[in-house]
Amino acid sequence: MRVTSAWALMAAATVTAMPQPVSKRDPFPADGTVVGGVPHRPFRIRRQAAAPATPQGNQLIPVVVGGAQDTFVPNLIMAQVGDVVQFQFSNGNHTVTQSAEGAACQPLQAQVPTAIHSGHVPFKDGQAMVGTFNMPITSADPMFLYCATGPHCQEGQVLVINPTNANQVVQYSKLAAAAKANVDGTTVSGGAVGQIPLANAAFVPAPAQGAGGGGPPGGGAGGAPAAAPAAPAAPAAPAATPATPANPAQDPAAAPPAEAPAAPPAEAPAAPPA
């Protein structure tokens, strides 16, 4: 009987020590509940997805067109398919026009009608809105762009997207500088023209031309040179100084000539008649 009781006690202890199944009605017990001799710690999954191993597309890449100088800033971009390049047009009148790699300043639209061309987008002093051209990246191949306004292309307003190497940008700039003509595009293609507030733009407008020294003549510009000659008018004071020696009583050099001619003529004629 004692042996049987001992085995019964051992069996009861073993069953008590074994992990007990959680009730189906309460699959997630409250924090701190002892389950199988271990306090329960709930496992929660964050709803934010983990960061991808490689950067994703769909980025907005701003590029400033024109301004104080006729340039693209930056003039080299690495973009992925799905990104959108937003051209923001600063001071002047500029375009974003695509060309072939070996034909700088010549529109690719002559061969490919769907090639990039923004049309002419101006920006004047005092504007509160900035013209934009949003161009989605649809290919990872290199893309060559230039401004088709006046001689801007030959002057270095060029841009390369996804170049195979840095030398490709240099060679394209050299071809642009040697181009005999800067040819305009035809119709707007490859992007969408829009506007954004100046406060949201990636640039500060260049100072107005009248604010500089070489601007067109105006009321403020002409007033400054007139004030400068007015200062030399002060030498009028030295003119008053020579007037002081004009007093004979104070000038010893002027007194002797006045007395010398008066004495000799009076004595000479008196001697012969006597």
PDB file of C-alpha atoms in Angstrom:
ATOM      1  CA  MET A   1       0.000   0.000   0.000  1.00  0.00           C
ATOM      2  CA  ARG A   2       2.822   2.351   0.836  1.00  0.00           C
ATOM      3  CA  VAL A   3       4.522   1.598  -2.489  1.00  0.00           C
ATOM      4  CA  THR A   4       1.328   2.294  -4.364  1.00  0.00           C
ATOM      5  CA  SER A   5       0.869   5.581  -2.522  1.00  0.00           C
ATOM      6  CA  ALA A   6       4.425   6.616  -3.351  1.00  0.00           C
ATOM      7  CA  TRP A   7       3.908   5.915  -7.046  1.00  0.00           C
ATOM      8  CA  ALA A   8       0.648   7.850  -6.969  1.00  0.00           C
ATOM      9  CA  LEU A   9       2.359  10.876  -5.436  1.00  0.00           C
ATOM     10  CA  MET A  10       5.186  10.773  -8.001  1.00  0.00           C
ATOM     11  CA  ALA A  11       2.714  10.558 -10.875  1.00  0.00           C
ATOM     12  CA  ALA A  12       0.711  13.506  -9.541  1.00  0.00           C
ATOM     13  CA  ALA A  13       3.867  15.609  -9.190  1.00  0.00           C
ATOM     14  CA  THR A  14       4.947  14.771 -12.734  1.00  0.00           C
ATOM     15  CA  VAL A  15       1.588  15.788 -14.190  1.00  0.00           C
ATOM     16  CA  THR A  16       1.643  19.061 -12.251  1.00  0.00           C
ATOM     17  CA  ALA A  17       5.133  19.947 -13.550  1.00  0.00           C
ATOM     18  CA  MET A  18       4.216  19.333 -17.188  1.00  0.00           C
ATOM     19  CA  PRO A  19       3.186  22.426 -19.280  1.00  0.00           C
ATOM     20  CA  GLN A  20      -0.548  22.770 -19.317  1.00  0.00           C
ATOM     21  CA  PRO A  21      -2.352  23.630 -22.580  1.00  0.00           C
ATOM     22  CA  VAL A  22      -3.805  27.122 -22.840  1.00  0.00           C
ATOM     23  CA  SER A  23      -7.551  27.325 -23.067  1.00  0.00           C
ATOM     24  CA  LYS A  24      -8.875  27.761 -26.594  1.00  0.00           C
ATOM     25  CA  ARG A  25     -11.052  30.582 -25.352  1.00  0.00           C
ATOM     26  CA  ASP A  26      -7.995  32.572 -24.179  1.00  0.00           C
ATOM     27  CA  PRO A  27      -5.176  31.990 -26.710  1.00  0.00           C
ATOM     28  CA  PHE A  28      -3.274  35.075 -25.458  1.00  0.00           C
ATOM     29  CA  PRO A  29      -3.280  35.145 -21.642  1.00  0.00           C
ATOM     30  CA  ALA A  30      -2.674  38.403 -19.815  1.00  0.00           C
ATOM     31  CA  ASP A  31       0.869  39.611 -19.258  1.00  0.00           C
ATOM     32  CA  GLY A  32       2.560  37.908 -16.315  1.00  0.00           C
ATOM     33  CA  THR A  33       0.334  34.797 -16.416  1.00  0.00           C
ATOM     34  CA  VAL A  34       2.394  31.733 -15.570  1.00  0.00           C
ATOM     35  CA  VAL A  35       2.112  29.195 -18.365  1.00  0.00           C
ATOM     36  CA  GLY A  36       4.003  25.954 -17.826  1.00  0.00           C
ATOM     37  CA  GLY A  37       5.979  27.511 -15.009  1.00  0.00           C
ATOM     38  CA  VAL A  38       7.157  30.477 -17.157  1.00  0.00           C
ATOM     39  CA  PRO A  39       5.620  34.000 -17.039  1.00  0.00           C
ATOM     40  CA  HIS A  40       3.831  34.776 -20.284  1.00  0.00           C
ATOM     41  CA  ARG A  41       5.348  37.548 -22.465  1.00  0.00           C
ATOM     42  CA  PRO A  42       3.168  38.436 -25.459  1.00  0.00           C
ATOM     43  CA  PHE A  43       4.776  38.718 -28.908  1.00  0.00           C
ATOM     44  CA  ARG A  44       3.601  41.690 -30.976  1.00  0.00           C
ATOM     45  CA  ILE A  45       4.351  42.254 -34.677  1.00  0.00           C
ATOM     46  CA  ARG A  46       5.063  45.802 -35.881  1.00  0.00           C
ATOM     47  CA  ARG A  47       2.896  46.827 -38.747  1.00  0.00           C
ATOM     48  CA  GLN A  48       5.736  48.776 -40.419  1.00  0.00           C
ATOM     49  CA  ALA A  49       7.431  46.710 -43.066  1.00  0.00           C
ATOM     50  CA  ALA A  50      11.147  46.156 -42.767  1.00  0.00           C
ATOM     51  CA  ALA A  51      13.412  48.422 -44.822  1.00  0.00           C
ATOM     52  CA  PRO A  52      14.275  46.907 -48.194  1.00  0.00           C
ATOM     53  CA  ALA A  53      17.830  45.800 -48.850  1.00  0.00           C
ATOM     54  CA  THR A  54      18.059  48.074 -51.921  1.00  0.00           C
ATOM     55  CA  PRO A  55      16.675  51.642 -52.202  1.00  0.00           C
ATOM     56  CA  GLN A  56      13.284  51.923 -53.838  1.00  0.00           C
ATOM     57  CA  GLY A  57      12.230  54.328 -56.589  1.00  0.00           C
ATOM     58  CA  ASN A  58       9.452  56.902 -56.573  1.00  0.00           C
ATOM     59  CA  GLN A  59      11.666  59.734 -55.349  1.00  0.00           C
ATOM     60  CA  LEU A  60      11.233  63.376 -56.365  1.00  0.00           C
ATOM     61  CA  ILE A  61      14.563  64.766 -57.577  1.00  0.00           C
ATOM     62  CA  PRO A  62      14.638  68.583 -57.956  1.00  0.00           C
ATOM     63  CA  VAL A  63      16.811  70.217 -60.631  1.00  0.00           C
ATOM     64  CA  VAL A  64      17.169  74.009 -60.888  1.00  0.00           C
ATOM     65  CA  VAL A  65      17.109  75.325 -64.463  1.00  0.00           C
ATOM     66  CA  GLY A  66      18.750  78.709 -65.107  1.00  0.00           C
ATOM     67  CA  GLY A  67      19.113  81.482 -62.576  1.00  0.00           C
ATOM     68  CA  ALA A  68      22.151  83.701 -62.143  1.00  0.00           C
ATOM     69  CA  GLN A  69      23.895  81.475 -64.716  1.00  0.00           C
ATOM     70  CA  ASP A  70      22.519  79.404 -67.582  1.00  0.00           C
ATOM     71  CA  THR A  71      23.075  75.961 -66.074  1.00  0.00           C
ATOM     72  CA  PHE A  72      21.365  72.852 -64.733  1.00  0.00           C
ATOM     73  CA  VAL A  73      21.996  72.313 -61.023  1.00  0.00           C
ATOM     74  CA  PRO A  74      22.977  69.555 -60.651  1.00  0.00           C
ATOM     75  CA  ASN A  75      24.143  68.609 -64.146  1.00  0.00           C
ATOM     76  CA  LEU A  76      24.574  64.898 -63.322  1.00  0.00           C
ATOM     77  CA  ILE A  77      21.822  62.738 -61.810  1.00  0.00           C
ATOM     78  CA  MET A  78      21.618  59.080 -60.876  1.00  0.00           C
ATOM     79  CA  ALA A  79      17.941  58.072 -60.859  1.00  0.00           C
ATOM     80  CA  GLN A  80      15.979  54.831 -60.751  1.00  0.00           C
ATOM     81  CA  VAL A  81      12.991  53.763 -62.755  1.00  0.00           C
ATOM     82  CA  GLY A  82       9.960  55.210 -61.008  1.00  0.00           C
ATOM     83  CA  ASP A  83      11.705  58.366 -59.812  1.00  0.00           C
ATOM     84  CA  VAL A  84      10.427  61.751 -60.979  1.00  0.00           C
ATOM     85  CA  VAL A  85      12.866  64.508 -61.915  1.00  0.00           C
ATOM     86  CA  GLN A  86      11.260  67.879 -61.222  1.00  0.00           C
ATOM     87  CA  PHE A  87      12.827  70.690 -63.236  1.00  0.00           C
ATOM     88  CA  GLN A  88      12.275  74.040 -61.491  1.00  0.00           C
ATOM     89  CA  PHE A  89      12.743  77.015 -63.819  1.00  0.00           C
ATOM     90  CA  SER A  90      14.576  79.981 -62.315  1.00  0.00           C
ATOM     91  CA  ASN A  91      15.397  83.400 -63.813  1.00  0.00           C
ATOM     92  CA  GLY A  92      15.319  83.599 -67.594  1.00  0.00           C
ATOM     93  CA  ASN A  93      13.616  81.490 -70.254  1.00  0.00           C
ATOM     94  CA  HIS A  94      14.734  77.892 -70.570  1.00  0.00           C
ATOM     95  CA  THR A  95      13.808  74.448 -71.893  1.00  0.00           C
ATOM     96  CA  VAL A  96      14.587  70.832 -71.070  1.00  0.00           C
ATOM     97  CA  THR A  97      15.200  69.109 -74.402  1.00  0.00           C
ATOM     98  CA  GLN A  98      16.553  65.628 -75.069  1.00  0.00           C
ATOM     99  CA  SER A  99      19.259  64.881 -77.609  1.00  0.00           C
ATOM    100  CA  ALA A 100      21.256  61.874 -78.705  1.00  0.00           C
ATOM    101  CA  GLU A 101      24.627  61.364 -77.024  1.00  0.00           C
ATOM    102  CA  GLY A 102      26.612  62.340 -80.103  1.00  0.00           C
ATOM    103  CA  ALA A 103      24.312  65.155 -81.278  1.00  0.00           C
ATOM    104  CA  ALA A 104      24.369  67.799 -78.555  1.00  0.00           C
ATOM    105  CA  CYS A 105      22.038  70.783 -79.048  1.00  0.00           C
ATOM    106  CA  GLN A 106      19.970  68.818 -81.597  1.00  0.00           C
ATOM    107  CA  PRO A 107      16.489  67.606 -80.518  1.00  0.00           C
ATOM    108  CA  LEU A 108      15.967  63.860 -80.466  1.00  0.00           C
ATOM    109  CA  GLN A 109      12.339  64.541 -81.404  1.00  0.00           C
ATOM    110  CA  ALA A 110      13.451  64.729 -85.030  1.00  0.00           C
ATOM    111  CA  GLN A 111      13.926  60.941 -84.899  1.00  0.00           C
ATOM    112  CA  VAL A 112      11.838  59.988 -81.835  1.00  0.00           C
ATOM    113  CA  PRO A 113       8.656  62.086 -81.514  1.00  0.00           C
ATOM    114  CA  THR A 114       8.172  61.003 -77.890  1.00  0.00           C
ATOM    115  CA  ALA A 115      11.567  62.334 -76.781  1.00  0.00           C
ATOM    116  CA  ILE A 116      11.747  64.807 -73.904  1.00  0.00           C
ATOM    117  CA  HIS A 117      10.879  68.466 -74.500  1.00  0.00           C
ATOM    118  CA  SER A 118       9.397  70.835 -71.911  1.00  0.00           C
ATOM    119  CA  GLY A 119       8.789  73.830 -74.127  1.00  0.00           C
ATOM    120  CA  HIS A 120       9.968  77.289 -73.048  1.00  0.00           C
ATOM    121  CA  VAL A 121       9.223  78.062 -69.395  1.00  0.00           C
ATOM    122  CA  PRO A 122      10.053  81.642 -68.282  1.00  0.00           C
ATOM    123  CA  PHE A 123      10.571  83.108 -64.831  1.00  0.00           C
ATOM    124  CA  LYS A 124      10.510  86.872 -64.183  1.00  0.00           C
ATOM    125  CA  ASP A 125      11.424  88.943 -61.156  1.00  0.00           C
ATOM    126  CA  GLY A 126       8.617  89.152 -58.638  1.00  0.00           C
ATOM    127  CA  GLN A 127       6.827  85.928 -59.611  1.00  0.00           C
ATOM    128  CA  ALA A 128       5.207  84.069 -56.718  1.00  0.00           C
ATOM    129  CA  MET A 129       4.919  80.785 -58.655  1.00  0.00           C
ATOM    130  CA  VAL A 130       7.680  78.717 -60.246  1.00  0.00           C
ATOM    131  CA  GLY A 131       7.192  76.796 -63.478  1.00  0.00           C
ATOM    132  CA  THR A 132       8.037  73.096 -63.302  1.00  0.00           C
ATOM    133  CA  PHE A 133       8.422  70.127 -65.631  1.00  0.00           C
ATOM    134  CA  ASN A 134       7.932  66.731 -63.966  1.00  0.00           C
ATOM    135  CA  MET A 135       9.684  64.004 -65.933  1.00  0.00           C
ATOM    136  CA  PRO A 136       9.225  60.382 -64.785  1.00  0.00           C
ATOM    137  CA  ILE A 137      12.192  58.060 -65.247  1.00  0.00           C
ATOM    138  CA  THR A 138      11.081  55.118 -67.370  1.00  0.00           C
ATOM    139  CA  SER A 139      14.498  53.670 -68.234  1.00  0.00           C
ATOM    140  CA  ALA A 140      17.852  53.268 -66.522  1.00  0.00           C
ATOM    141  CA  ASP A 141      19.698  54.099 -69.759  1.00  0.00           C
ATOM    142  CA  PRO A 142      21.720  57.335 -69.981  1.00  0.00           C
ATOM    143  CA  MET A 143      19.716  60.409 -71.005  1.00  0.00           C
ATOM    144  CA  PHE A 144      21.205  63.592 -72.481  1.00  0.00           C
ATOM    145  CA  LEU A 145      19.400  66.907 -72.033  1.00  0.00           C
ATOM    146  CA  TYR A 146      20.097  70.531 -72.964  1.00  0.00           C
ATOM    147  CA  CYS A 147      18.455  73.968 -72.998  1.00  0.00           C
ATOM    148  CA  ALA A 148      17.289  75.005 -76.468  1.00  0.00           C
ATOM    149  CA  THR A 149      17.077  78.747 -75.731  1.00  0.00           C
ATOM    150  CA  GLY A 150      19.533  80.983 -77.609  1.00  0.00           C
ATOM    151  CA  PRO A 151      23.155  79.872 -77.148  1.00  0.00           C
ATOM    152  CA  HIS A 152      22.502  78.269 -73.744  1.00  0.00           C
ATOM    153  CA  CYS A 153      23.457  74.794 -74.946  1.00  0.00           C
ATOM    154  CA  GLN A 154      26.810  75.938 -76.340  1.00  0.00           C
ATOM    155  CA  GLU A 155      27.421  77.897 -73.137  1.00  0.00           C
ATOM    156  CA  GLY A 156      27.216  74.697 -71.082  1.00  0.00           C
ATOM    157  CA  GLN A 157      23.576  74.321 -70.045  1.00  0.00           C
ATOM    158  CA  VAL A 158      23.514  70.534 -70.392  1.00  0.00           C
ATOM    159  CA  LEU A 159      22.569  67.621 -68.138  1.00  0.00           C
ATOM    160  CA  VAL A 160      23.179  63.861 -68.166  1.00  0.00           C
ATOM    161  CA  ILE A 161      20.987  61.389 -66.282  1.00  0.00           C
ATOM    162  CA  ASN A 162      22.444  57.972 -65.386  1.00  0.00           C
ATOM    163  CA  PRO A 163      25.781  58.347 -67.204  1.00  0.00           C
ATOM    164  CA  THR A 164      27.891  55.224 -67.468  1.00  0.00           C
ATOM    165  CA  ASN A 165      30.872  57.213 -66.156  1.00  0.00           C
ATOM    166  CA  ALA A 166      31.820  60.789 -65.271  1.00  0.00           C
ATOM    167  CA  ASN A 167      33.753  61.211 -68.514  1.00  0.00           C
ATOM    168  CA  GLN A 168      30.476  60.883 -70.422  1.00  0.00           C
ATOM    169  CA  VAL A 169      29.321  64.201 -68.959  1.00  0.00           C
ATOM    170  CA  VAL A 170      32.593  65.896 -69.927  1.00  0.00           C
ATOM    171  CA  GLN A 171      32.426  64.637 -73.505  1.00  0.00           C
ATOM    172  CA  TYR A 172      28.810  65.725 -73.891  1.00  0.00           C
ATOM    173  CA  SER A 173      29.706  69.211 -72.632  1.00  0.00           C
ATOM    174  CA  LYS A 174      32.522  69.433 -75.179  1.00  0.00           C
ATOM    175  CA  LEU A 175      30.190  68.438 -78.007  1.00  0.00           C
ATOM    176  CA  ALA A 176      27.721  71.092 -76.880  1.00  0.00           C
ATOM    177  CA  ALA A 177      30.396  73.793 -76.812  1.00  0.00           C
ATOM    178  CA  ALA A 178      31.414  72.905 -80.374  1.00  0.00           C
ATOM    179  CA  ALA A 179      27.847  72.735 -81.748  1.00  0.00           C
ATOM    180  CA  LYS A 180      27.215  75.093 -84.681  1.00  0.00           C
ATOM    181  CA  ALA A 181      23.532  75.608 -83.862  1.00  0.00           C
ATOM    182  CA  ASN A 182      21.140  75.217 -80.947  1.00  0.00           C
ATOM    183  CA  VAL A 183      17.926  73.726 -82.320  1.00  0.00           C
ATOM    184  CA  ASP A 184      14.611  73.947 -80.473  1.00  0.00           C
ATOM    185  CA  GLY A 185      12.224  71.055 -79.883  1.00  0.00           C
ATOM    186  CA  THR A 186       8.700  70.890 -81.261  1.00  0.00           C
ATOM    187  CA  THR A 187       5.886  69.871 -78.918  1.00  0.00           C
ATOM    188  CA  VAL A 188       5.893  69.253 -75.169  1.00  0.00           C
ATOM    189  CA  SER A 189       6.567  65.568 -74.542  1.00  0.00           C
ATOM    190  CA  GLY A 190       7.858  63.183 -71.891  1.00  0.00           C
ATOM    191  CA  GLY A 191       6.589  65.042 -68.840  1.00  0.00           C
ATOM    192  CA  ALA A 192       4.032  67.406 -67.352  1.00  0.00           C
ATOM    193  CA  VAL A 193       4.307  71.181 -67.082  1.00  0.00           C
ATOM    194  CA  GLY A 194       3.091  72.641 -63.788  1.00  0.00           C
ATOM    195  CA  GLN A 195       3.742  75.201 -61.058  1.00  0.00           C
ATOM    196  CA  ILE A 196       4.785  75.270 -57.413  1.00  0.00           C
ATOM    197  CA  PRO A 197       4.933  78.162 -54.913  1.00  0.00           C
ATOM    198  CA  LEU A 198       8.251  79.980 -54.830  1.00  0.00           C
ATOM    199  CA  ALA A 199       8.552  79.137 -51.129  1.00  0.00           C
ATOM    200  CA  ASN A 200       8.663  75.418 -52.039  1.00  0.00           C
ATOM    201  CA  ALA A 201      11.293  75.782 -54.756  1.00  0.00           C
ATOM    202  CA  ALA A 202      14.868  74.568 -54.341  1.00  0.00           C
ATOM    203  CA  PHE A 203      16.353  77.964 -55.247  1.00  0.00           C
ATOM    204  CA  VAL A 204      16.309  81.635 -54.310  1.00  0.00           C
ATOM    205  CA  PRO A 205      15.739  83.897 -57.340  1.00  0.00           C
ATOM    206  CA  ALA A 206      18.702  85.900 -58.592  1.00  0.00           C
ATOM    207  CA  PRO A 207      18.678  89.614 -57.622  1.00  0.00           C
ATOM    208  CA  ALA A 208      16.716  91.890 -59.947  1.00  0.00           C
ATOM    209  CA  GLN A 209      18.801  93.476 -62.700  1.00  0.00           C
ATOM    210  CA  GLY A 210      18.058  97.000 -61.423  1.00  0.00           C
ATOM    211  CA  ALA A 211      19.608  96.093 -58.058  1.00  0.00           C
ATOM    212  CA  GLY A 212      23.056  95.623 -59.588  1.00  0.00           C
ATOM    213  CA  GLY A 213      25.466  98.317 -60.765  1.00  0.00           C
ATOM    214  CA  GLY A 214      25.142  97.636 -64.482  1.00  0.00           C
ATOM    215  CA  GLY A 215      21.360  97.596 -64.868  1.00  0.00           C
ATOM    216  CA  PRO A 216      19.318  99.938 -67.050  1.00  0.00           C
ATOM    217  CA  PRO A 217      19.284 103.592 -65.926  1.00  0.00           C
ATOM    218  CA  GLY A 218      16.710 104.383 -63.288  1.00  0.00           C
ATOM    219  CA  GLY A 219      15.931 106.905 -60.594  1.00  0.00           C
ATOM    220  CA  GLY A 220      17.914 105.072 -57.932  1.00  0.00           C
ATOM    221  CA  ALA A 221      20.863 104.207 -60.141  1.00  0.00           C
ATOM    222  CA  GLY A 222      21.339 107.775 -61.467  1.00  0.00           C
ATOM    223  CA  GLY A 223      21.118 109.398 -58.025  1.00  0.00           C
ATOM    224  CA  ALA A 224      24.258 107.783 -56.635  1.00  0.00           C
ATOM    225  CA  PRO A 225      26.701 109.180 -59.278  1.00  0.00           C
ATOM    226  CA  ALA A 226      25.170 112.684 -58.839  1.00  0.00           C
ATOM    227  CA  ALA A 227      25.907 112.652 -55.119  1.00  0.00           C
ATOM    228  CA  ALA A 228      29.583 111.803 -55.642  1.00  0.00           C
ATOM    229  CA  PRO A 229      30.449 114.939 -57.708  1.00  0.00           C
ATOM    230  CA  ALA A 230      28.654 117.053 -55.091  1.00  0.00           C
ATOM    231  CA  ALA A 231      31.349 116.198 -52.533  1.00  0.00           C
ATOM    232  CA  PRO A 232      34.233 117.860 -54.497  1.00  0.00           C
ATOM    233  CA  ALA A 233      32.275 121.155 -54.244  1.00  0.00           C
ATOM    234  CA  ALA A 234      33.993 121.559 -50.851  1.00  0.00           C
ATOM    235  CA  PRO A 235      37.199 122.950 -52.525  1.00  0.00           C
ATOM    236  CA  ALA A 236      35.216 126.226 -52.853  1.00  0.00           C
ATOM    237  CA  ALA A 237      36.640 127.043 -49.412  1.00  0.00           C
ATOM    238  CA  PRO A 238      40.254 127.349 -50.724  1.00  0.00           C
ATOM    239  CA  ALA A 239      38.943 129.998 -53.150  1.00  0.00           C
ATOM    240  CA  ALA A 240      38.126 132.197 -50.172  1.00  0.00           C
ATOM    241  CA  THR A 241      41.689 131.999 -48.833  1.00  0.00           C
ATOM    242  CA  PRO A 242      43.312 133.890 -51.730  1.00  0.00           C
ATOM    243  CA  ALA A 243      40.785 136.678 -51.096  1.00  0.00           C
ATOM    244  CA  THR A 244      42.402 137.489 -47.747  1.00  0.00           C
ATOM    245  CA  PRO A 245      45.802 138.584 -49.127  1.00  0.00           C
ATOM    246  CA  ALA A 246      43.940 141.116 -51.339  1.00  0.00           C
ATOM    247  CA  ASN A 247      43.975 143.568 -48.387  1.00  0.00           C
ATOM    248  CA  PRO A 248      46.931 145.939 -49.002  1.00  0.00           C
ATOM    249  CA  ALA A 249      47.436 146.587 -45.348  1.00  0.00           C
ATOM    250  CA  GLN A 250      48.214 142.932 -44.706  1.00  0.00           C
ATOM    251  CA  ASP A 251      50.265 142.274 -47.875  1.00  0.00           C
ATOM    252  CA  PRO A 252      53.778 143.733 -47.583  1.00  0.00           C
ATOM    253  CA  ALA A 253      54.626 142.945 -51.204  1.00  0.00           C
ATOM    254  CA  ALA A 254      51.861 145.163 -52.553  1.00  0.00           C
ATOM    255  CA  ALA A 255      52.724 148.281 -50.445  1.00  0.00           C
ATOM    256  CA  PRO A 256      56.230 149.218 -51.795  1.00  0.00           C
ATOM    257  CA  PRO A 257      55.171 149.459 -55.482  1.00  0.00           C
ATOM    258  CA  ALA A 258      52.462 151.940 -54.487  1.00  0.00           C
ATOM    259  CA  GLU A 259      54.892 154.293 -52.647  1.00  0.00           C
ATOM    260  CA  ALA A 260      57.939 154.158 -54.998  1.00  0.00           C
ATOM    261  CA  PRO A 261      56.339 155.619 -58.179  1.00  0.00           C
ATOM    262  CA  ALA A 262      54.782 158.524 -56.251  1.00  0.00           C
ATOM    263  CA  ALA A 263      58.070 160.041 -54.859  1.00  0.00           C
ATOM    264  CA  PRO A 264      60.462 160.179 -57.910  1.00  0.00           C
ATOM    265  CA  PRO A 265      58.121 161.972 -60.397  1.00  0.00           C
ATOM    266  CA  ALA A 266      57.508 164.833 -57.937  1.00  0.00           C
ATOM    267  CA  GLU A 267      61.234 165.787 -57.413  1.00  0.00           C
ATOM    268  CA  ALA A 268      62.631 165.455 -60.960  1.00  0.00           C
ATOM    269  CA  PRO A 269      60.565 168.158 -62.751  1.00  0.00           C
ATOM    270  CA  ALA A 270      61.190 170.753 -59.995  1.00  0.00           C
ATOM    271  CA  ALA A 271      65.041 171.039 -60.505  1.00  0.00           C
ATOM    272  CA  PRO A 272      65.325 172.284 -64.196  1.00  0.00           C
ATOM    273  CA  PRO A 273      63.119 175.438 -63.950  1.00  0.00           C
ATOM    274  CA  ALA A 274      65.222 176.765 -61.049  1.00  0.00           C
TER     275      ALA A 274
END
